[in-house]
PDB file of C-alpha atoms in Angstrom:
ATOM      1  CA  VAL M 920      14.833 -24.969   0.623  1.00  0.00           C
ATOM      2  CA  SER M 921      11.501 -22.975   1.194  1.00  0.00           C
ATOM      3  CA  VAL M 922      12.503 -19.792   2.959  1.00  0.00           C
ATOM      4  CA  PRO M 923       9.650 -18.501   5.443  1.00  0.00           C
ATOM      5  CA  ASP M 924       7.899 -15.513   3.877  1.00  0.00           C
ATOM      6  CA  ALA M 925       8.689 -13.406   7.202  1.00  0.00           C
ATOM      7  CA  ASP M 926      11.983 -13.923   6.113  1.00  0.00           C
ATOM      8  CA  VAL M 927      11.846 -12.713   3.033  1.00  0.00           C
ATOM      9  CA  VAL M 928       9.808  -9.887   3.922  1.00  0.00           C
ATOM     10  CA  ARG M 929      12.718  -8.703   6.098  1.00  0.00           C
ATOM     11  CA  ASP M 930      14.783  -9.011   3.689  1.00  0.00           C
ATOM     12  CA  VAL M 931      12.840  -6.827   1.299  1.00  0.00           C
ATOM     13  CA  ARG M 932      12.363  -4.193   3.856  1.00  0.00           C
ATOM     14  CA  ARG M 933      16.116  -4.247   4.231  1.00  0.00           C
ATOM     15  CA  GLY M 934      16.515  -3.231   0.482  1.00  0.00           C
ATOM     16  CA  ASP M 935      16.838  -6.418  -1.227  1.00  0.00           C
ATOM     17  CA  ARG M 936      14.192  -5.814  -3.889  1.00  0.00           C
ATOM     18  CA  GLU M 937      14.922  -9.087  -5.605  1.00  0.00           C
ATOM     19  CA  ALA M 938      14.046 -11.038  -2.674  1.00  0.00           C
ATOM     20  CA  PHE M 939      10.299 -10.076  -3.349  1.00  0.00           C
ATOM     21  CA  GLY M 940      10.630 -12.212  -6.501  1.00  0.00           C
ATOM     22  CA  HIS M 941      10.575 -14.977  -4.411  1.00  0.00           C
ATOM     23  CA  LEU M 942       7.372 -14.104  -2.909  1.00  0.00           C
ATOM     24  CA  VAL M 943       5.988 -13.110  -6.675  1.00  0.00           C
ATOM     25  CA  ARG M 944       6.808 -16.637  -8.181  1.00  0.00           C
ATOM     26  CA  LYS M 945       5.497 -18.359  -5.072  1.00  0.00           C
ATOM     27  CA  TYR M 946       2.069 -16.714  -4.960  1.00  0.00           C
ATOM     28  CA  GLN M 947       1.135 -15.719  -8.451  1.00  0.00           C
ATOM     29  CA  ALA M 948      -0.683 -18.887  -9.205  1.00  0.00           C
ATOM     30  CA  ARG M 949      -2.708 -18.456  -6.317  1.00  0.00           C
ATOM     31  CA  THR M 950      -3.125 -14.917  -7.133  1.00  0.00           C
ATOM     32  CA  PHE M 951      -4.038 -15.209 -10.626  1.00  0.00           C
ATOM     33  CA  GLY M 952      -6.253 -17.523 -10.151  1.00  0.00           C
ATOM     34  CA  LEU M 953      -8.330 -15.577  -7.409  1.00  0.00           C
ATOM     35  CA  ALA M 954      -8.337 -12.358  -9.923  1.00  0.00           C
ATOM     36  CA  LEU M 955      -9.311 -14.821 -12.496  1.00  0.00           C
ATOM     37  CA  MET M 956     -12.193 -15.953 -10.625  1.00  0.00           C
ATOM     38  CA  LEU M 957     -13.152 -12.428  -9.444  1.00  0.00           C
ATOM     39  CA  VAL M 958     -12.906 -10.603 -13.028  1.00  0.00           C
ATOM     40  CA  ARG M 959     -13.326 -13.599 -15.363  1.00  0.00           C
ATOM     41  CA  GLN M 960     -11.523 -12.118 -18.086  1.00  0.00           C
ATOM     42  CA  PRO M 961      -7.385 -13.370 -18.484  1.00  0.00           C
ATOM     43  CA  ALA M 962      -6.322 -10.043 -19.390  1.00  0.00           C
ATOM     44  CA  GLY M 963      -8.107  -8.496 -16.450  1.00  0.00           C
ATOM     45  CA  ALA M 964      -6.754 -11.039 -14.132  1.00  0.00           C
ATOM     46  CA  GLU M 965      -3.370 -10.451 -15.192  1.00  0.00           C
ATOM     47  CA  GLU M 966      -3.524  -6.702 -14.818  1.00  0.00           C
ATOM     48  CA  VAL M 967      -5.232  -7.425 -11.427  1.00  0.00           C
ATOM     49  CA  THR M 968      -2.355  -9.649 -10.379  1.00  0.00           C
ATOM     50  CA  GLN M 969       0.389  -7.531 -11.565  1.00  0.00           C
ATOM     51  CA  ASP M 970      -0.884  -4.489  -9.526  1.00  0.00           C
ATOM     52  CA  ALA M 971      -1.641  -6.722  -6.342  1.00  0.00           C
ATOM     53  CA  PHE M 972       2.023  -7.430  -6.388  1.00  0.00           C
ATOM     54  CA  VAL M 973       3.349  -3.864  -7.105  1.00  0.00           C
ATOM     55  CA  ARG M 974       1.037  -2.505  -4.531  1.00  0.00           C
ATOM     56  CA  ALA M 975       2.015  -5.196  -1.976  1.00  0.00           C
ATOM     57  CA  PHE M 976       5.489  -4.311  -2.514  1.00  0.00           C
ATOM     58  CA  THR M 977       5.135  -0.457  -2.327  1.00  0.00           C
ATOM     59  CA  TYR M 978       2.726  -1.021   1.311  1.00  0.00           C
ATOM     60  CA  LEU M 979       5.271  -3.817   2.536  1.00  0.00           C
ATOM     61  CA  ARG M 980       5.990  -1.535   5.478  1.00  0.00           C
ATOM     62  CA  ASP M 981       2.473  -1.577   6.556  1.00  0.00           C
ATOM     63  CA  PHE M 982       2.195  -5.629   6.492  1.00  0.00           C
ATOM     64  CA  ASP M 983       2.272  -7.130   9.738  1.00  0.00           C
ATOM     65  CA  ASP M 984       4.994 -10.008   9.438  1.00  0.00           C
ATOM     66  CA  ALA M 985       3.275 -11.932  12.354  1.00  0.00           C
ATOM     67  CA  ARG M 986       1.000 -12.731  10.078  1.00  0.00           C
ATOM     68  CA  PRO M 987       0.610 -15.152   7.171  1.00  0.00           C
ATOM     69  CA  PHE M 988       1.517 -13.241   3.934  1.00  0.00           C
ATOM     70  CA  TYR M 989      -1.072 -14.433   1.456  1.00  0.00           C
ATOM     71  CA  PRO M 990      -4.193 -13.465   3.366  1.00  0.00           C
ATOM     72  CA  TRP M 991      -3.126  -9.762   3.057  1.00  0.00           C
ATOM     73  CA  LEU M 992      -1.845 -10.423  -0.525  1.00  0.00           C
ATOM     74  CA  ALA M 993      -5.133 -11.800  -1.530  1.00  0.00           C
ATOM     75  CA  SER M 994      -6.995  -8.988   0.472  1.00  0.00           C
ATOM     76  CA  ILE M 995      -5.118  -6.421  -2.005  1.00  0.00           C
ATOM     77  CA  ALA M 996      -6.277  -8.573  -4.830  1.00  0.00           C
ATOM     78  CA  VAL M 997      -9.457  -8.674  -3.713  1.00  0.00           C
ATOM     79  CA  ARG M 998     -10.033  -4.859  -3.794  1.00  0.00           C
ATOM     80  CA  LEU M 999      -8.005  -4.301  -6.832  1.00  0.00           C
ATOM     81  CA  ALA M1000     -10.321  -6.902  -8.763  1.00  0.00           C
ATOM     82  CA  GLN M1001     -13.609  -4.682  -7.250  1.00  0.00           C
ATOM     83  CA  ASN M1002     -11.748  -1.793  -8.598  1.00  0.00           C
ATOM     84  CA  TRP M1003     -11.248  -3.300 -11.731  1.00  0.00           C
ATOM     85  CA  LEU M1004     -15.134  -4.663 -12.070  1.00  0.00           C
ATOM     86  CA  LEU M1005     -15.861  -1.178 -11.250  1.00  0.00           C
ATOM     87  CA  LYS M1006     -13.957   0.462 -13.815  1.00  0.00           C
ATOM     88  CA  HIS M1007     -15.293  -1.553 -16.425  1.00  0.00           C
ATOM     89  CA  GLY M1008     -19.085  -1.119 -15.126  1.00  0.00           C
ATOM     90  CA  ARG M1009     -19.236  -4.271 -14.098  1.00  0.00           C
ATOM     91  CA  THR M1010     -20.602  -3.829 -10.541  1.00  0.00           C
ATOM     92  CA  ILE M1011     -21.664  -1.439  -7.920  1.00  0.00           C
ATOM     93  CA  ARG M1012     -19.675  -1.184  -4.694  1.00  0.00           C
ATOM     94  CA  ARG M1013     -21.613  -0.774  -1.684  1.00  0.00           C
ATOM     95  CA  GLU M1014     -20.285  -1.901   1.380  1.00  0.00           C
ATOM     96  CA  GLY M1015     -22.263  -5.614   2.590  1.00  0.00           C
ATOM     97  CA  THR M1016     -23.880  -6.121  -0.786  1.00  0.00           C
ATOM     98  CA  LEU M1017     -21.351  -5.818  -3.384  1.00  0.00           C
ATOM     99  CA  ILE M1018     -19.904  -9.575  -3.170  1.00  0.00           C
ATOM    100  CA  GLU M1019     -23.479 -10.960  -2.440  1.00  0.00           C
ATOM    101  CA  HIS M1020     -25.576  -9.178  -5.188  1.00  0.00           C
ATOM    102  CA  ALA M1021     -22.813  -7.930  -7.673  1.00  0.00           C
ATOM    103  CA  PRO M1022     -24.357  -7.793 -11.309  1.00  0.00           C
ATOM    104  CA  GLU M1023     -22.375 -10.520 -13.162  1.00  0.00           C
ATOM    105  CA  PRO M1024     -19.705 -10.128 -16.077  1.00  0.00           C
ATOM    106  CA  ALA M1025     -21.126 -10.954 -19.451  1.00  0.00           C
ATOM    107  CA  THR M1026     -17.776 -12.783 -20.256  1.00  0.00           C
ATOM    108  CA  THR M1027     -18.553 -16.242 -20.771  1.00  0.00           C
ATOM    109  CA  THR M1028     -16.162 -18.666 -18.755  1.00  0.00           C
ATOM    110  CA  SER M1029     -14.505 -20.198 -22.352  1.00  0.00           C
ATOM    111  CA  ALA M1030     -11.558 -18.018 -21.516  1.00  0.00           C
ATOM    112  CA  LEU M1031     -11.352 -18.974 -18.254  1.00  0.00           C
ATOM    113  CA  THR M1032     -11.226 -22.728 -18.191  1.00  0.00           C
ATOM    114  CA  ALA M1033      -9.335 -22.784 -21.474  1.00  0.00           C
ATOM    115  CA  LEU M1034      -6.405 -22.004 -19.078  1.00  0.00           C
ATOM    116  CA  VAL M1035      -7.235 -25.512 -16.976  1.00  0.00           C
ATOM    117  CA  ALA M1036      -5.778 -28.521 -18.436  1.00  0.00           C
ATOM    118  CA  ASP M1037      -7.824 -31.418 -17.456  1.00  0.00           C
ATOM    119  CA  GLU M1038     -11.674 -32.026 -18.390  1.00  0.00           C
ATOM    120  CA  GLU M1039     -12.752 -32.570 -14.827  1.00  0.00           C
ATOM    121  CA  SER M1040     -10.876 -29.671 -13.391  1.00  0.00           C
ATOM    122  CA  ARG M1041     -12.180 -27.537 -15.921  1.00  0.00           C
ATOM    123  CA  GLN M1042     -15.839 -28.683 -15.207  1.00  0.00           C
ATOM    124  CA  LEU M1043     -15.584 -27.549 -11.666  1.00  0.00           C
ATOM    125  CA  TRP M1044     -13.902 -24.283 -12.648  1.00  0.00           C
ATOM    126  CA  GLN M1045     -17.034 -23.939 -14.591  1.00  0.00           C
ATOM    127  CA  SER M1046     -19.058 -24.421 -11.785  1.00  0.00           C
ATOM    128  CA  VAL M1047     -17.174 -22.103  -9.481  1.00  0.00           C
ATOM    129  CA  ALA M1048     -17.006 -19.467 -11.975  1.00  0.00           C
ATOM    130  CA  ALA M1049     -21.007 -19.825 -12.452  1.00  0.00           C
ATOM    131  CA  LEU M1050     -21.333 -18.947  -8.711  1.00  0.00           C
ATOM    132  CA  SER M1051     -22.295 -15.442  -7.703  1.00  0.00           C
ATOM    133  CA  SER M1052     -19.058 -13.268  -7.275  1.00  0.00           C
ATOM    134  CA  GLY M1053     -19.324 -13.381  -3.517  1.00  0.00           C
ATOM    135  CA  GLU M1054     -19.850 -17.284  -3.491  1.00  0.00           C
ATOM    136  CA  ARG M1055     -17.068 -18.080  -5.960  1.00  0.00           C
ATOM    137  CA  THR M1056     -14.540 -15.662  -4.172  1.00  0.00           C
ATOM    138  CA  ALA M1057     -15.571 -17.136  -0.689  1.00  0.00           C
ATOM    139  CA  VAL M1058     -15.062 -20.650  -2.193  1.00  0.00           C
ATOM    140  CA  ILE M1059     -11.542 -20.113  -3.967  1.00  0.00           C
ATOM    141  CA  LEU M1060     -10.541 -18.681  -0.503  1.00  0.00           C
ATOM    142  CA  TYR M1061     -11.631 -20.810   1.733  1.00  0.00           C
ATOM    143  CA  TYR M1062     -11.393 -24.423   0.002  1.00  0.00           C
ATOM    144  CA  ARG M1063      -8.227 -23.821  -2.259  1.00  0.00           C
ATOM    145  CA  ASP M1064      -6.454 -21.086  -0.748  1.00  0.00           C
ATOM    146  CA  GLU M1065      -7.119 -22.735   2.605  1.00  0.00           C
ATOM    147  CA  MET M1066      -7.673 -19.560   4.562  1.00  0.00           C
ATOM    148  CA  ALA M1067      -9.696 -18.859   7.791  1.00  0.00           C
ATOM    149  CA  VAL M1068     -13.279 -17.606   7.539  1.00  0.00           C
ATOM    150  CA  VAL M1069     -12.205 -14.456   9.752  1.00  0.00           C
ATOM    151  CA  ASP M1070      -9.362 -13.826   7.160  1.00  0.00           C
ATOM    152  CA  ILE M1071     -11.681 -14.015   4.276  1.00  0.00           C
ATOM    153  CA  ALA M1072     -14.154 -11.709   5.995  1.00  0.00           C
ATOM    154  CA  ARG M1073     -11.410  -9.137   6.367  1.00  0.00           C
ATOM    155  CA  ALA M1074     -10.336  -9.376   3.108  1.00  0.00           C
ATOM    156  CA  LEU M1075     -13.629  -8.958   1.651  1.00  0.00           C
ATOM    157  CA  GLY M1076     -14.913  -6.368   4.095  1.00  0.00           C
ATOM    158  CA  VAL M1077     -17.857  -8.451   5.526  1.00  0.00           C
ATOM    159  CA  SER M1078     -18.610 -10.135   8.416  1.00  0.00           C
ATOM    160  CA  SER M1079     -17.683 -14.007   9.238  1.00  0.00           C
ATOM    161  CA  GLY M1080     -21.233 -14.866   9.439  1.00  0.00           C
ATOM    162  CA  THR M1081     -21.637 -13.611   5.522  1.00  0.00           C
ATOM    163  CA  ILE M1082     -18.649 -15.632   4.352  1.00  0.00           C
ATOM    164  CA  LYS M1083     -20.178 -18.282   6.457  1.00  0.00           C
ATOM    165  CA  THR M1084     -23.778 -18.098   4.371  1.00  0.00           C
ATOM    166  CA  LEU M1085     -21.706 -17.722   1.210  1.00  0.00           C
ATOM    167  CA  LEU M1086     -20.025 -20.972   1.642  1.00  0.00           C
ATOM    168  CA  PHE M1087     -23.186 -22.866   2.558  1.00  0.00           C
ATOM    169  CA  ARG M1088     -25.184 -21.517  -0.550  1.00  0.00           C
ATOM    170  CA  ALA M1089     -21.943 -21.802  -2.902  1.00  0.00           C
ATOM    171  CA  ARG M1090     -21.852 -25.774  -1.543  1.00  0.00           C
ATOM    172  CA  GLY M1091     -25.563 -26.089  -2.567  1.00  0.00           C
ATOM    173  CA  HIS M1092     -25.292 -24.047  -6.049  1.00  0.00           C
ATOM    174  CA  LEU M1093     -21.940 -26.430  -6.553  1.00  0.00           C
ATOM    175  CA  ARG M1094     -23.772 -29.538  -5.892  1.00  0.00           C
ATOM    176  CA  SER M1095     -26.390 -28.949  -8.389  1.00  0.00           C
ATOM    177  CA  ARG M1096     -24.348 -28.069 -10.894  1.00  0.00           C
ATOM    178  CA  LEU M1097     -21.745 -30.757 -10.145  1.00  0.00           C
ATOM    179  CA  GLU M1098     -24.960 -33.378 -10.142  1.00  0.00           C
ATOM    180  CA  ALA M1099     -25.954 -31.860 -13.907  1.00  0.00           C
ATOM    181  CA  ALA M1100     -22.473 -32.216 -15.151  1.00  0.00           C
ATOM    182  CA  GLY M1101     -22.345 -35.976 -13.666  1.00  0.00           C
ATOM    183  CA  ILE M1102     -19.298 -35.539 -11.592  1.00  0.00           C
ATOM    184  CA  ASP M1103     -19.366 -37.688  -8.216  1.00  0.00           C
ATOM    185  CA  HIS M1104     -19.795 -34.915  -5.184  1.00  0.00           C
ATOM    186  CA  GLU M1105     -21.227 -37.412  -2.733  1.00  0.00           C
ATOM    187  CA  GLU M1106     -20.517 -36.892   1.016  1.00  0.00           C
ATOM    188  CA  LYS M1107     -18.380 -39.296   2.795  1.00  0.00           C
ATOM    189  CA  PRO M1108     -18.732 -40.416   5.986  1.00  0.00           C
ATOM    190  CA  THR M1109     -16.253 -38.468   8.579  1.00  0.00           C
TER     191      THR M1109
ATOM    192  CA  MET R 306     -21.304 -34.119  20.440  1.00  0.00           C
ATOM    193  CA  THR R 307     -20.237 -31.265  17.939  1.00  0.00           C
ATOM    194  CA  TYR R 308     -21.207 -30.274  14.607  1.00  0.00           C
ATOM    195  CA  ARG R 309     -19.134 -28.341  12.192  1.00  0.00           C
ATOM    196  CA  PRO R 310     -20.863 -26.070   9.783  1.00  0.00           C
ATOM    197  CA  THR R 311     -21.571 -27.879   6.692  1.00  0.00           C
ATOM    198  CA  PHE R 312     -19.187 -25.816   4.554  1.00  0.00           C
ATOM    199  CA  GLU R 313     -16.614 -27.327   6.907  1.00  0.00           C
ATOM    200  CA  VAL R 314     -17.869 -31.198   6.072  1.00  0.00           C
ATOM    201  CA  ASP R 315     -14.624 -33.302   4.753  1.00  0.00           C
ATOM    202  CA  ASP R 316     -16.564 -34.401   1.557  1.00  0.00           C
ATOM    203  CA  ALA R 317     -15.659 -35.290  -2.143  1.00  0.00           C
ATOM    204  CA  LEU R 318     -16.795 -31.728  -3.094  1.00  0.00           C
ATOM    205  CA  SER R 319     -14.260 -30.166  -0.518  1.00  0.00           C
ATOM    206  CA  MET R 320     -11.650 -32.530  -1.534  1.00  0.00           C
ATOM    207  CA  ARG R 321     -12.244 -31.349  -5.089  1.00  0.00           C
ATOM    208  CA  LEU R 322     -12.204 -27.727  -4.291  1.00  0.00           C
ATOM    209  CA  ALA R 323      -9.281 -27.698  -2.260  1.00  0.00           C
ATOM    210  CA  ALA R 324      -7.354 -29.474  -5.139  1.00  0.00           C
ATOM    211  CA  LEU R 325      -9.052 -27.157  -7.795  1.00  0.00           C
ATOM    212  CA  ALA R 326      -5.963 -26.747 -10.335  1.00  0.00           C
ATOM    213  CA  GLN R 327      -4.117 -23.928 -10.752  1.00  0.00           C
ATOM    214  CA  PRO R 328      -4.974 -21.765 -14.141  1.00  0.00           C
ATOM    215  CA  ALA R 329      -1.822 -21.353 -16.419  1.00  0.00           C
ATOM    216  CA  VAL R 330       0.002 -18.042 -15.177  1.00  0.00           C
ATOM    217  CA  PRO R 331       0.593 -15.678 -17.856  1.00  0.00           C
ATOM    218  CA  ARG R 332       4.450 -16.254 -19.264  1.00  0.00           C
ATOM    219  CA  ASP R 333       6.779 -14.145 -17.307  1.00  0.00           C
ATOM    220  CA  LEU R 334       4.267 -12.725 -14.794  1.00  0.00           C
ATOM    221  CA  THR R 335       6.926 -12.500 -12.140  1.00  0.00           C
ATOM    222  CA  GLY R 336       9.684 -10.719 -14.776  1.00  0.00           C
ATOM    223  CA  ILE R 337       6.847  -8.203 -15.614  1.00  0.00           C
ATOM    224  CA  VAL R 338       6.098  -7.439 -11.998  1.00  0.00           C
ATOM    225  CA  MET R 339       9.830  -7.077 -11.011  1.00  0.00           C
ATOM    226  CA  ALA R 340      10.297  -4.963 -13.853  1.00  0.00           C
ATOM    227  CA  ARG R 341       7.588  -2.523 -12.960  1.00  0.00           C
ATOM    228  CA  ILE R 342       8.782  -2.589  -9.292  1.00  0.00           C
ATOM    229  CA  ALA R 343      12.101  -1.469 -10.510  1.00  0.00           C
ATOM    230  CA  ARG R 344      10.464   1.121 -12.835  1.00  0.00           C
ATOM    231  CA  ILE R 345       8.639   2.435  -9.968  1.00  0.00           C
ATOM    232  CA  GLU R 346      11.738   2.479  -7.505  1.00  0.00           C
ATOM    233  CA  ASP R 347      13.657   4.475 -10.103  1.00  0.00           C
ATOM    234  CA  ALA R 348      11.101   7.018 -10.489  1.00  0.00           C
ATOM    235  CA  ASP R 349      11.265   7.142  -6.608  1.00  0.00           C
ATOM    236  CA  ALA R 350      14.754   7.580  -6.489  1.00  0.00           C
ATOM    237  CA  ALA R 351      14.976   9.878  -9.171  1.00  0.00           C
ATOM    238  CA  GLY R 352      12.016  12.002  -7.570  1.00  0.00           C
ATOM    239  CA  GLY R 353      14.027  11.860  -4.474  1.00  0.00           C
ATOM    240  CA  SER R 354      16.975  13.448  -6.093  1.00  0.00           C
ATOM    241  CA  VAL R 355      14.818  16.332  -7.389  1.00  0.00           C
ATOM    242  CA  ALA R 356      13.568  16.728  -4.221  1.00  0.00           C
ATOM    243  CA  ALA R 357      16.802  16.838  -2.733  1.00  0.00           C
ATOM    244  CA  ALA R 358      18.054  19.348  -5.240  1.00  0.00           C
ATOM    245  CA  THR R 359      14.807  21.532  -4.729  1.00  0.00           C
ATOM    246  CA  GLY R 360      15.473  21.155  -1.180  1.00  0.00           C
ATOM    247  CA  GLU R 361      19.345  22.395  -2.044  1.00  0.00           C
ATOM    248  CA  LEU R 362      17.895  25.436  -3.949  1.00  0.00           C
ATOM    249  CA  ARG R 363      15.214  26.205  -1.624  1.00  0.00           C
ATOM    250  CA  GLU R 364      17.775  26.200   1.263  1.00  0.00           C
ATOM    251  CA  ARG R 365      20.478  28.681  -0.733  1.00  0.00           C
ATOM    252  CA  PRO R 366      19.047  32.017  -0.330  1.00  0.00           C
ATOM    253  CA  ALA R 367      18.590  31.397   2.988  1.00  0.00           C
ATOM    254  CA  ALA R 368      21.973  29.877   3.529  1.00  0.00           C
ATOM    255  CA  ARG R 369      23.593  33.058   1.813  1.00  0.00           C
ATOM    256  CA  GLY R 370      21.099  35.443   3.199  1.00  0.00           C
ATOM    257  CA  TRP R 371      22.483  34.881   6.838  1.00  0.00           C
ATOM    258  CA  PRO R 372      25.974  35.638   6.546  1.00  0.00           C
ATOM    259  CA  ALA R 373      25.329  38.782   4.311  1.00  0.00           C
ATOM    260  CA  ALA R 374      22.784  39.980   6.770  1.00  0.00           C
ATOM    261  CA  ALA R 375      25.355  39.251   9.715  1.00  0.00           C
ATOM    262  CA  ALA R 376      28.025  41.243   7.886  1.00  0.00           C
ATOM    263  CA  ALA R 377      25.854  44.230   7.129  1.00  0.00           C
ATOM    264  CA  ALA R 378      24.467  44.430  10.569  1.00  0.00           C
ATOM    265  CA  ALA R 379      28.160  44.447  11.825  1.00  0.00           C
ATOM    266  CA  VAL R 380      29.130  47.084   9.298  1.00  0.00           C
ATOM    267  CA  VAL R 381      26.365  49.217  10.166  1.00  0.00           C
ATOM    268  CA  GLY R 382      26.899  48.625  14.300  1.00  0.00           C
ATOM    269  CA  LEU R 383      30.557  49.850  13.466  1.00  0.00           C
ATOM    270  CA  ALA R 384      29.189  52.712  11.457  1.00  0.00           C
ATOM    271  CA  ALA R 385      26.879  53.412  14.290  1.00  0.00           C
ATOM    272  CA  GLY R 386      29.437  53.415  17.043  1.00  0.00           C
ATOM    273  CA  LEU R 387      31.880  55.105  15.009  1.00  0.00           C
ATOM    274  CA  ALA R 388      29.261  57.997  14.371  1.00  0.00           C
ATOM    275  CA  LEU R 389      28.852  57.880  17.829  1.00  0.00           C
ATOM    276  CA  VAL R 390      32.212  58.233  18.869  1.00  0.00           C
ATOM    277  CA  VAL R 391      33.192  60.710  16.353  1.00  0.00           C
ATOM    278  CA  SER R 392      29.652  62.859  17.528  1.00  0.00           C
ATOM    279  CA  GLY R 393      31.126  62.605  20.908  1.00  0.00           C
ATOM    280  CA  TYR R 394      34.679  63.208  20.299  1.00  0.00           C
ATOM    281  CA  GLY R 395      36.598  65.108  23.028  1.00  0.00           C
ATOM    282  CA  ALA R 396      34.257  63.685  25.861  1.00  0.00           C
ATOM    283  CA  PRO R 397      35.479  60.875  27.930  1.00  0.00           C
ATOM    284  CA  ILE R 398      33.779  57.770  27.998  1.00  0.00           C
ATOM    285  CA  ASN R 399      33.557  55.929  31.247  1.00  0.00           C
ATOM    286  CA  ILE R 400      33.330  52.654  31.380  1.00  0.00           C
ATOM    287  CA  VAL R 401      32.839  52.313  35.482  1.00  0.00           C
ATOM    288  CA  SER R 402      30.260  50.688  36.813  1.00  0.00           C
ATOM    289  CA  PRO R 403      26.967  52.630  37.784  1.00  0.00           C
ATOM    290  CA  LEU R 404      27.382  51.503  41.556  1.00  0.00           C
ATOM    291  CA  ASP R 405      30.516  53.312  41.443  1.00  0.00           C
ATOM    292  CA  GLY R 406      28.851  56.144  39.837  1.00  0.00           C
ATOM    293  CA  GLY R 407      31.168  55.986  37.171  1.00  0.00           C
ATOM    294  CA  LEU R 408      28.385  56.766  34.760  1.00  0.00           C
ATOM    295  CA  THR R 409      27.072  59.391  36.339  1.00  0.00           C
ATOM    296  CA  GLU R 410      29.861  61.600  35.005  1.00  0.00           C
ATOM    297  CA  GLY R 411      31.308  61.610  31.566  1.00  0.00           C
ATOM    298  CA  LEU R 412      28.339  60.249  29.925  1.00  0.00           C
ATOM    299  CA  VAL R 413      28.165  60.279  26.012  1.00  0.00           C
ATOM    300  CA  SER R 414      25.351  62.579  25.045  1.00  0.00           C
ATOM    301  CA  MET R 415      23.500  61.804  21.911  1.00  0.00           C
ATOM    302  CA  PRO R 416      24.902  63.079  18.771  1.00  0.00           C
ATOM    303  CA  ALA R 417      23.400  66.545  17.777  1.00  0.00           C
ATOM    304  CA  THR R 418      24.376  66.406  14.346  1.00  0.00           C
ATOM    305  CA  ALA R 419      21.663  65.499  11.611  1.00  0.00           C
ATOM    306  CA  SER R 420      24.311  63.012   9.673  1.00  0.00           C
ATOM    307  CA  ALA R 421      25.089  61.422  12.946  1.00  0.00           C
ATOM    308  CA  ALA R 422      21.459  61.237  14.011  1.00  0.00           C
ATOM    309  CA  ALA R 423      20.410  59.751  10.655  1.00  0.00           C
ATOM    310  CA  ILE R 424      23.285  57.037  10.738  1.00  0.00           C
ATOM    311  CA  LEU R 425      22.173  55.871  14.304  1.00  0.00           C
ATOM    312  CA  THR R 426      18.548  55.995  12.992  1.00  0.00           C
ATOM    313  CA  VAL R 427      19.406  53.621   9.925  1.00  0.00           C
ATOM    314  CA  GLY R 428      21.835  51.695  12.214  1.00  0.00           C
ATOM    315  CA  VAL R 429      18.738  50.681  14.758  1.00  0.00           C
ATOM    316  CA  VAL R 430      16.011  50.200  11.717  1.00  0.00           C
ATOM    317  CA  LEU R 431      18.394  47.915  10.288  1.00  0.00           C
ATOM    318  CA  TYR R 432      19.429  46.178  13.489  1.00  0.00           C
ATOM    319  CA  THR R 433      15.425  45.822  14.183  1.00  0.00           C
ATOM    320  CA  ALA R 434      15.208  44.445  10.997  1.00  0.00           C
ATOM    321  CA  GLY R 435      17.570  41.920  11.122  1.00  0.00           C
ATOM    322  CA  LEU R 436      16.190  40.772  14.461  1.00  0.00           C
ATOM    323  CA  PHE R 437      12.759  40.099  13.075  1.00  0.00           C
ATOM    324  CA  ALA R 438      14.009  38.912   9.454  1.00  0.00           C
ATOM    325  CA  PRO R 439      12.293  35.526   8.168  1.00  0.00           C
ATOM    326  CA  LEU R 440      15.221  33.040   8.496  1.00  0.00           C
ATOM    327  CA  ARG R 441      13.444  29.519   8.275  1.00  0.00           C
ATOM    328  CA  VAL R 442      13.696  27.266   5.469  1.00  0.00           C
ATOM    329  CA  ARG R 443      10.491  26.160   3.906  1.00  0.00           C
ATOM    330  CA  SER R 444       9.339  22.997   4.270  1.00  0.00           C
ATOM    331  CA  ARG R 445      10.202  20.210   1.671  1.00  0.00           C
ATOM    332  CA  MET R 446       6.377  18.709   1.772  1.00  0.00           C
TER     333      MET R 446
END
């Protein structure tokens, strides 16, 4: 039986620390996947994921339980990933430009894609991972995590318009890459 | 007719991205996170005890000082009163209301002896010091 996140958060706030484990188990894969896309290094992604959950627990009193839990957790993970990149000299934090023009890490995506089992998913991961940091973050949060544009904008500290632009550009880049990889991405009539 | 933004188009690419496989999560990530949280909570709890103990230590001087100051003030007050009575020995003390003219007669005169004056002075000084002595407890923050 799936317990609503708001109920779990309430239990944790009442002092049931173990209840937080439910949220960790539920969101660890999504958060790790997001962190991995951002830092593109498994060890760094694990560090970011751990820190995101610990920070979420520490600041749970600030969470508005009228809102969904994951976007709040994702916004923490994104900030921590940005800090991690900054600490490792891989990006320059400048509001509004960070996610669009951040220098890319030199790490290859092989370590990243090794964590994905099937070949087609691996190709897709590779294509997404090759996007700019802003585009891949927006793609992961919008398509895979099904977050609203406004929530993504809040998490990344940019405008909704910027997110829409990033998603538009990302689709174009992905189409080109998937075409090159021979993966079907044809539009279907709606 | 309305158009959705291009990134909302329900095409194969969107579906592929929505179904993007999750990477394998590091082993026992939940356990590690919960252990870290437990350590932080324990450290916080220990810190809280230390703070409480520190608070007690900080409160002790004030708590111990207040009764001592009150006792000292009482002793000094008694001594001053005694000196007053002793120095004015023999003179009747009239405690009748001034409205009845009681205080106009038989008022106790100020002590003329040096020792009595010194005792009175010390008493007044201690009383005044007691009035302005710092009694507030320091903040724990």
